[in-house]
Amino acid sequence: MGINAGALIAPILTGWLAENMFGGSSQMPAYKAVFIASGVGMLISLVWFWIGRGQLKGIGRPLTGGEGMGRVVLVVLGVLLAIPAIYFLLTIDANTLQVLLTILFVALCVLILREGFANGAVARDKAIAMLIIFAFNVLFWMFFEQAGSSFNFLAQNIVQRDFGGWTFPVGWFQSVNSLAIITLAPVVAWIWIRLGRANPSIPRKFGLGIIFNGLAFLLLMFALSSLVDPQSLKIPFWTLFMVYVIQSVGELCLSPIGLSMVTKLAPIRLIGFGMGGWFLSTAIGNNLSGIFASSVSGEGGMTVASAQAGYTFGFWVLIGAGVLLFLIAPLIQKLMHGVK
């Protein structure tokens, strides 16, 4: 709830900053203002954490004998060394980055599998189950993150945003997800509790998340094929708004249980690497989302035809993956050896 409260406000604030600071405008936003704002926000959060550190009652402090500035210095050095590495990753093209991310992911999978096999059949099975889920996680985020890429082009060019002289800013669509999460998270949590023993397993919740993501693309397929205004060549505002809401339901089925699942399935000595694998699979999905968005947007800019073709492809991939995960869920659950 805290994360999404911030995410609700951020697009509204940064959208205003980009259009009003450093000579920015609605036609040519100054996005450096957005990055500066995020840095300021991180500094504020660090100061706030420092002010409230007493409430942690010692949780997170170094173990006895590990006090001192030595580890802090190592972290600072690590961060400084990471800056040129991150800069390099930001300067290469998406396809090259995809190759590097895939190599890292395969290496991580080999490491986790090796540790799992070394710790017996149960640890091996859990590691395999976790890696299968990682593969489906890539697919989910590849299409979910259209929300921050191609959906913006869709909103800019093909969504009716004019309301009696006032135009709904494109950036504000980024707040819909957070608004939906804040509103629907208690509802989804209540549903899981009410289901009791019928509460879906982890693989089936992941499957539900992917299927809801697919249903969002189904709505876009319908809008782009049947609801396009012949005069303006635009689709109704409510369609894209509801796409974000439906995707948010999918996120609520999948995202909250991801890290919890990793801590229960990863080999004990490699839980940190397991967490890295989760975020790496998400990163691969994000990078693929950019590659997919470039094809949806078309060579000459997004059109109804290019959007419809791309989102139709997305729908079939997501529905196929969601149904497949539902079918193999009992096998994955068996590999998880009782983890829920």
CSV table of C-alpha atoms in Angstrom, one decimal:
chain,number,residue,atom,x,y,z
A,1,MET,CA,0.0,0.0,0.0
A,2,GLY,CA,2.9,2.4,0.8
A,3,ILE,CA,4.6,1.7,-2.5
A,4,ASN,CA,1.4,2.3,-4.5
A,5,ALA,CA,0.5,5.4,-2.6
A,6,GLY,CA,3.8,6.8,-3.8
A,7,ALA,CA,3.3,5.4,-7.3
A,8,LEU,CA,-0.2,7.1,-7.4
A,9,ILE,CA,1.3,10.5,-6.7
A,10,ALA,CA,4.5,10.2,-8.6
A,11,PRO,CA,3.2,10.3,-12.3
A,12,ILE,CA,1.1,13.3,-11.5
A,13,LEU,CA,4.0,15.2,-9.8
A,14,THR,CA,6.7,14.2,-12.4
A,15,GLY,CA,4.4,14.9,-15.3
A,16,TRP,CA,3.9,18.4,-14.0
A,17,LEU,CA,7.7,18.9,-13.4
A,18,ALA,CA,8.6,17.6,-16.9
A,19,GLU,CA,6.2,20.1,-18.6
A,20,ASN,CA,7.1,23.1,-16.4
A,21,MET,CA,10.7,22.8,-15.4
A,22,PHE,CA,13.9,23.2,-17.4
A,23,GLY,CA,12.0,24.7,-20.4
A,24,GLY,CA,9.8,21.6,-20.8
A,25,SER,CA,6.4,21.6,-22.4
A,26,SER,CA,3.5,19.2,-23.1
A,27,GLN,CA,5.0,18.6,-26.6
A,28,MET,CA,8.6,18.2,-25.4
A,29,PRO,CA,8.7,17.3,-21.7
A,30,ALA,CA,12.1,17.8,-19.9
A,31,TYR,CA,12.5,14.3,-18.5
A,32,LYS,CA,15.7,15.2,-16.6
A,33,ALA,CA,13.3,16.9,-14.1
A,34,VAL,CA,11.8,13.5,-13.5
A,35,PHE,CA,15.1,11.8,-12.8
A,36,ILE,CA,16.1,14.6,-10.5
A,37,ALA,CA,12.8,14.3,-8.6
A,38,SER,CA,13.4,10.6,-8.1
A,39,GLY,CA,16.9,11.2,-6.7
A,40,VAL,CA,15.5,13.8,-4.3
A,41,GLY,CA,12.8,11.3,-3.3
A,42,MET,CA,15.4,8.7,-2.5
A,43,LEU,CA,17.4,11.1,-0.4
A,44,ILE,CA,14.2,12.1,1.5
A,45,SER,CA,13.4,8.4,2.2
A,46,LEU,CA,16.9,7.8,3.4
A,47,VAL,CA,16.7,10.7,5.9
A,48,TRP,CA,13.3,9.5,7.0
A,49,PHE,CA,14.6,6.0,7.6
A,50,TRP,CA,17.5,7.4,9.6
A,51,ILE,CA,15.1,9.5,11.8
A,52,GLY,CA,12.9,6.4,12.5
A,53,ARG,CA,15.7,3.9,13.0
A,54,GLY,CA,15.0,3.7,16.7
A,55,GLN,CA,11.7,2.0,16.0
A,56,LEU,CA,13.4,-1.0,14.4
A,57,LYS,CA,14.6,-1.9,17.9
A,58,GLY,CA,17.9,-3.3,16.6
A,59,ILE,CA,16.5,-5.3,13.7
A,60,GLY,CA,19.0,-5.2,10.8
A,61,ARG,CA,22.0,-4.2,12.9
A,62,PRO,CA,25.3,-6.0,12.2
A,63,LEU,CA,26.0,-9.2,14.0
A,64,THR,CA,28.3,-9.0,17.0
A,65,GLY,CA,31.8,-8.4,15.8
A,66,GLY,CA,30.6,-7.0,12.5
A,67,GLU,CA,30.2,-3.5,13.6
A,68,GLY,CA,32.3,-0.6,12.3
A,69,MET,CA,32.6,1.2,9.0
A,70,GLY,CA,34.4,-1.5,7.1
A,71,ARG,CA,31.3,-3.0,5.5
A,72,VAL,CA,29.9,0.5,4.8
A,73,VAL,CA,33.0,1.4,2.9
A,74,LEU,CA,32.7,-1.9,0.9
A,75,VAL,CA,29.1,-1.0,0.0
A,76,VAL,CA,30.2,2.5,-1.1
A,77,LEU,CA,33.0,1.1,-3.2
A,78,GLY,CA,30.5,-1.4,-4.7
A,79,VAL,CA,28.1,1.3,-5.6
A,80,LEU,CA,30.8,3.4,-7.2
A,81,LEU,CA,32.0,0.5,-9.3
A,82,ALA,CA,28.4,-0.2,-10.3
A,83,ILE,CA,27.9,3.2,-11.8
A,84,PRO,CA,30.0,2.7,-14.9
A,85,ALA,CA,28.6,-0.8,-15.3
A,86,ILE,CA,25.0,0.5,-15.2
A,87,TYR,CA,25.9,3.4,-17.6
A,88,PHE,CA,27.3,0.8,-20.0
A,89,LEU,CA,24.1,-1.2,-19.8
A,90,LEU,CA,22.0,1.9,-20.5
A,91,THR,CA,24.0,2.8,-23.6
A,92,ILE,CA,23.7,-0.5,-25.4
A,93,ASP,CA,20.8,-1.4,-27.6
A,94,ALA,CA,17.9,-3.6,-26.3
A,95,ASN,CA,18.8,-6.7,-28.3
A,96,THR,CA,22.4,-6.7,-27.0
A,97,LEU,CA,21.1,-6.1,-23.5
A,98,GLN,CA,18.8,-9.0,-23.9
A,99,VAL,CA,21.7,-11.3,-24.8
A,100,LEU,CA,23.6,-10.2,-21.6
A,101,LEU,CA,20.5,-10.6,-19.4
A,102,THR,CA,19.9,-14.1,-20.8
A,103,ILE,CA,23.5,-15.2,-20.2
A,104,LEU,CA,23.2,-13.9,-16.6
A,105,PHE,CA,19.9,-15.7,-16.1
A,106,VAL,CA,21.1,-19.0,-17.5
A,107,ALA,CA,24.3,-18.8,-15.3
A,108,LEU,CA,22.1,-18.1,-12.2
A,109,CYS,CA,19.8,-21.0,-13.1
A,110,VAL,CA,22.8,-23.3,-13.4
A,111,LEU,CA,24.1,-22.1,-10.0
A,112,ILE,CA,20.8,-22.6,-8.3
A,113,LEU,CA,20.2,-26.0,-9.8
A,114,ARG,CA,23.7,-27.2,-8.9
A,115,GLU,CA,23.1,-26.2,-5.3
A,116,GLY,CA,19.7,-27.8,-5.3
A,117,PHE,CA,21.0,-31.1,-6.6
A,118,ALA,CA,23.8,-31.0,-4.0
A,119,ASN,CA,21.2,-30.8,-1.2
A,120,GLY,CA,19.0,-33.7,-2.1
A,121,ALA,CA,15.8,-34.5,-4.0
A,122,VAL,CA,13.6,-32.1,-2.1
A,123,ALA,CA,15.9,-29.1,-2.5
A,124,ARG,CA,16.3,-30.1,-6.2
A,125,ASP,CA,12.6,-30.2,-6.8
A,126,LYS,CA,12.0,-26.9,-5.1
A,127,ALA,CA,14.7,-25.2,-7.2
A,128,ILE,CA,13.2,-26.6,-10.4
A,129,ALA,CA,9.7,-25.4,-9.4
A,130,MET,CA,11.1,-21.9,-8.7
A,131,LEU,CA,12.8,-21.7,-12.1
A,132,ILE,CA,9.7,-22.8,-13.9
A,133,ILE,CA,7.8,-20.0,-12.2
A,134,PHE,CA,10.6,-17.6,-13.2
A,135,ALA,CA,10.0,-18.4,-16.9
A,136,PHE,CA,6.3,-17.5,-16.6
A,137,ASN,CA,7.2,-14.4,-14.7
A,138,VAL,CA,9.2,-13.2,-17.7
A,139,LEU,CA,6.1,-13.5,-19.9
A,140,PHE,CA,3.9,-11.7,-17.4
A,141,TRP,CA,6.1,-8.6,-17.1
A,142,MET,CA,6.9,-8.5,-20.8
A,143,PHE,CA,3.3,-7.7,-21.5
A,144,PHE,CA,2.3,-6.0,-18.2
A,145,GLU,CA,5.0,-3.4,-18.8
A,146,GLN,CA,3.3,-2.2,-22.0
A,147,ALA,CA,1.6,0.0,-19.4
A,148,GLY,CA,4.7,2.1,-19.2
A,149,SER,CA,5.7,1.9,-22.9
A,150,SER,CA,3.4,1.2,-25.9
A,151,PHE,CA,0.2,2.0,-23.9
A,152,ASN,CA,1.5,5.6,-23.6
A,153,PHE,CA,1.8,5.8,-27.4
A,154,LEU,CA,-1.7,4.3,-27.6
A,155,ALA,CA,-3.0,7.0,-25.1
A,156,GLN,CA,-1.2,9.7,-27.0
A,157,ASN,CA,-2.5,8.8,-30.5
A,158,ILE,CA,-5.5,6.5,-30.4
A,159,VAL,CA,-7.4,7.2,-27.1
A,160,GLN,CA,-10.0,9.9,-26.7
A,161,ARG,CA,-8.7,12.0,-23.9
A,162,ASP,CA,-10.6,15.3,-24.5
A,163,PHE,CA,-13.3,16.2,-22.0
A,164,GLY,CA,-15.0,19.5,-22.9
A,165,GLY,CA,-11.9,21.5,-23.5
A,166,TRP,CA,-9.7,19.7,-20.9
A,167,THR,CA,-7.3,16.9,-22.0
A,168,PHE,CA,-6.5,14.1,-19.7
A,169,PRO,CA,-2.6,14.0,-19.5
A,170,VAL,CA,-1.0,10.8,-20.9
A,171,GLY,CA,1.2,10.5,-17.8
A,172,TRP,CA,-1.8,10.3,-15.5
A,173,PHE,CA,-2.6,6.9,-16.8
A,174,GLN,CA,0.4,5.6,-14.9
A,175,SER,CA,-1.5,6.4,-11.7
A,176,VAL,CA,-4.4,4.1,-12.6
A,177,ASN,CA,-2.5,1.0,-11.7
A,178,SER,CA,-1.7,2.3,-8.2
A,179,LEU,CA,-5.2,3.5,-7.6
A,180,ALA,CA,-6.5,0.1,-8.6
A,181,ILE,CA,-4.0,-1.7,-6.4
A,182,ILE,CA,-4.9,0.4,-3.3
A,183,THR,CA,-8.6,-0.1,-4.0
A,184,LEU,CA,-8.6,-3.8,-4.9
A,185,ALA,CA,-5.8,-5.2,-2.7
A,186,PRO,CA,-8.1,-5.6,0.4
A,187,VAL,CA,-10.8,-7.2,-1.8
A,188,VAL,CA,-8.4,-9.7,-3.3
A,189,ALA,CA,-6.9,-10.5,0.1
A,190,TRP,CA,-10.5,-11.0,1.5
A,191,ILE,CA,-11.3,-13.4,-1.4
A,192,TRP,CA,-8.2,-15.5,-0.7
A,193,ILE,CA,-9.2,-15.7,3.0
A,194,ARG,CA,-12.8,-16.5,2.3
A,195,LEU,CA,-11.8,-19.4,-0.1
A,196,GLY,CA,-10.1,-21.1,2.8
A,197,ARG,CA,-8.9,-24.6,1.7
A,198,ALA,CA,-10.0,-23.8,-1.8
A,199,ASN,CA,-7.5,-21.0,-2.0
A,200,PRO,CA,-5.5,-21.5,-5.3
A,201,SER,CA,-2.0,-22.8,-5.1
A,202,ILE,CA,1.0,-20.5,-5.9
A,203,PRO,CA,1.3,-21.8,-9.6
A,204,ARG,CA,-2.5,-21.3,-10.1
A,205,LYS,CA,-2.3,-17.8,-8.7
A,206,PHE,CA,0.5,-17.1,-11.1
A,207,GLY,CA,-1.7,-18.6,-13.9
A,208,LEU,CA,-4.6,-16.3,-12.9
A,209,GLY,CA,-2.3,-13.3,-13.0
A,210,ILE,CA,-1.2,-14.2,-16.5
A,211,ILE,CA,-4.8,-14.8,-17.7
A,212,PHE,CA,-6.0,-11.5,-16.3
A,213,ASN,CA,-3.2,-9.8,-18.1
A,214,GLY,CA,-4.4,-11.6,-21.2
A,215,LEU,CA,-8.0,-10.3,-20.6
A,216,ALA,CA,-6.7,-6.8,-20.6
A,217,PHE,CA,-5.3,-7.4,-24.1
A,218,LEU,CA,-8.6,-8.9,-25.1
A,219,LEU,CA,-10.3,-5.7,-24.2
A,220,LEU,CA,-7.8,-3.8,-26.4
A,221,MET,CA,-8.5,-6.2,-29.2
A,222,PHE,CA,-12.2,-5.5,-28.9
A,223,ALA,CA,-11.8,-1.7,-28.7
A,224,LEU,CA,-9.4,-1.5,-31.6
A,225,SER,CA,-11.6,-3.7,-33.8
A,226,SER,CA,-15.1,-2.5,-32.8
A,227,LEU,CA,-15.0,0.8,-30.9
A,228,VAL,CA,-12.8,3.0,-33.1
A,229,ASP,CA,-14.5,6.3,-33.8
A,230,PRO,CA,-14.6,6.7,-37.6
A,231,GLN,CA,-14.1,10.4,-37.4
A,232,SER,CA,-11.2,10.7,-34.9
A,233,LEU,CA,-9.9,7.2,-35.3
A,234,LYS,CA,-9.7,6.9,-31.5
A,235,ILE,CA,-11.1,4.5,-28.9
A,236,PRO,CA,-13.1,5.5,-25.8
A,237,PHE,CA,-11.2,6.7,-22.7
A,238,TRP,CA,-12.8,4.0,-20.5
A,239,THR,CA,-11.2,1.1,-22.5
A,240,LEU,CA,-7.6,2.0,-21.7
A,241,PHE,CA,-8.6,2.9,-18.1
A,242,MET,CA,-10.1,-0.5,-17.6
A,243,VAL,CA,-7.1,-2.2,-19.3
A,244,TYR,CA,-4.9,-0.8,-16.4
A,245,VAL,CA,-7.5,-2.0,-13.8
A,246,ILE,CA,-7.6,-5.5,-15.2
A,247,GLN,CA,-3.9,-5.7,-15.4
A,248,SER,CA,-3.8,-4.6,-11.8
A,249,VAL,CA,-6.0,-7.5,-10.7
A,250,GLY,CA,-3.5,-9.8,-12.5
A,251,GLU,CA,-0.6,-8.1,-10.6
A,252,LEU,CA,-2.4,-8.7,-7.3
A,253,CYS,CA,-2.6,-12.4,-8.1
A,254,LEU,CA,1.0,-12.8,-9.0
A,255,SER,CA,3.3,-10.1,-7.6
A,256,PRO,CA,2.7,-10.2,-3.8
A,257,ILE,CA,3.6,-13.9,-3.6
A,258,GLY,CA,6.7,-13.8,-5.7
A,259,LEU,CA,9.4,-12.9,-3.2
A,260,SER,CA,7.7,-15.0,-0.5
A,261,MET,CA,7.8,-18.0,-2.8
A,262,VAL,CA,11.5,-17.5,-3.5
A,263,THR,CA,12.4,-17.5,0.2
A,264,LYS,CA,10.6,-20.8,0.6
A,265,LEU,CA,11.9,-22.5,-2.5
A,266,ALA,CA,15.5,-21.3,-3.0
A,267,PRO,CA,18.3,-23.4,-1.6
A,268,ILE,CA,19.1,-22.2,1.9
A,269,ARG,CA,22.6,-20.9,1.0
A,270,LEU,CA,21.4,-19.2,-2.1
A,271,ILE,CA,18.3,-17.3,-1.0
A,272,GLY,CA,20.0,-14.1,-2.0
A,273,PHE,CA,20.7,-15.5,-5.5
A,274,GLY,CA,17.1,-16.7,-5.7
A,275,MET,CA,15.9,-13.1,-5.0
A,276,GLY,CA,18.3,-12.0,-7.7
A,277,GLY,CA,16.8,-14.5,-10.1
A,278,TRP,CA,13.3,-13.2,-9.4
A,279,PHE,CA,14.3,-9.6,-10.2
A,280,LEU,CA,16.4,-10.7,-13.1
A,281,SER,CA,13.4,-12.5,-14.6
A,282,THR,CA,11.5,-9.3,-14.1
A,283,ALA,CA,14.3,-7.3,-15.7
A,284,ILE,CA,14.3,-9.6,-18.8
A,285,GLY,CA,10.5,-9.2,-19.0
A,286,ASN,CA,10.9,-5.4,-18.9
A,287,ASN,CA,13.6,-5.4,-21.6
A,288,LEU,CA,11.4,-7.7,-23.8
A,289,SER,CA,8.5,-5.3,-23.2
A,290,GLY,CA,10.5,-2.5,-24.8
A,291,ILE,CA,11.4,-4.7,-27.8
A,292,PHE,CA,7.7,-5.7,-28.2
A,293,ALA,CA,6.6,-2.1,-27.8
A,294,SER,CA,8.8,-1.0,-30.6
A,295,SER,CA,7.1,-3.5,-32.9
A,296,VAL,CA,3.6,-2.5,-31.8
A,297,SER,CA,4.4,1.2,-32.3
A,298,GLY,CA,5.2,0.5,-36.0
A,299,GLU,CA,7.9,2.1,-38.1
A,300,GLY,CA,6.0,5.3,-38.7
A,301,GLY,CA,4.3,5.6,-35.3
A,302,MET,CA,1.5,3.7,-33.7
A,303,THR,CA,-1.6,3.2,-35.8
A,304,VAL,CA,-4.9,1.3,-35.1
A,305,ALA,CA,-3.7,-1.5,-37.4
A,306,SER,CA,-0.2,-1.9,-35.7
A,307,ALA,CA,-1.7,-1.7,-32.2
A,308,GLN,CA,-4.4,-4.3,-33.0
A,309,ALA,CA,-1.9,-6.7,-34.6
A,310,GLY,CA,0.5,-6.4,-31.7
A,311,TYR,CA,-2.0,-6.7,-28.9
A,312,THR,CA,-3.7,-9.6,-30.6
A,313,PHE,CA,-0.4,-11.4,-30.5
A,314,GLY,CA,0.0,-10.5,-26.8
A,315,PHE,CA,-3.5,-11.8,-26.0
A,316,TRP,CA,-2.8,-15.3,-27.5
A,317,VAL,CA,0.6,-15.6,-25.9
A,318,LEU,CA,-0.7,-14.7,-22.4
A,319,ILE,CA,-3.8,-16.8,-22.6
A,320,GLY,CA,-1.8,-19.8,-23.9
A,321,ALA,CA,0.8,-19.4,-21.1
A,322,GLY,CA,-1.9,-19.0,-18.4
A,323,VAL,CA,-3.8,-22.1,-19.5
A,324,LEU,CA,-0.5,-24.1,-19.7
A,325,LEU,CA,0.4,-23.0,-16.2
A,326,PHE,CA,-3.0,-24.0,-14.9
A,327,LEU,CA,-2.6,-27.4,-16.5
A,328,ILE,CA,0.9,-28.1,-15.1
A,329,ALA,CA,0.1,-26.5,-11.7
A,330,PRO,CA,-0.3,-29.9,-10.0
A,331,LEU,CA,3.1,-31.0,-11.2
A,332,ILE,CA,4.7,-27.8,-10.0
A,333,GLN,CA,2.9,-28.0,-6.7
A,334,LYS,CA,4.3,-31.5,-6.2
A,335,LEU,CA,7.8,-30.3,-6.9
A,336,MET,CA,7.2,-27.6,-4.2
A,337,HIS,CA,6.8,-30.3,-1.5
A,338,GLY,CA,4.1,-28.6,0.5
A,339,VAL,CA,5.2,-25.0,0.1
A,340,LYS,CA,2.1,-22.7,0.0
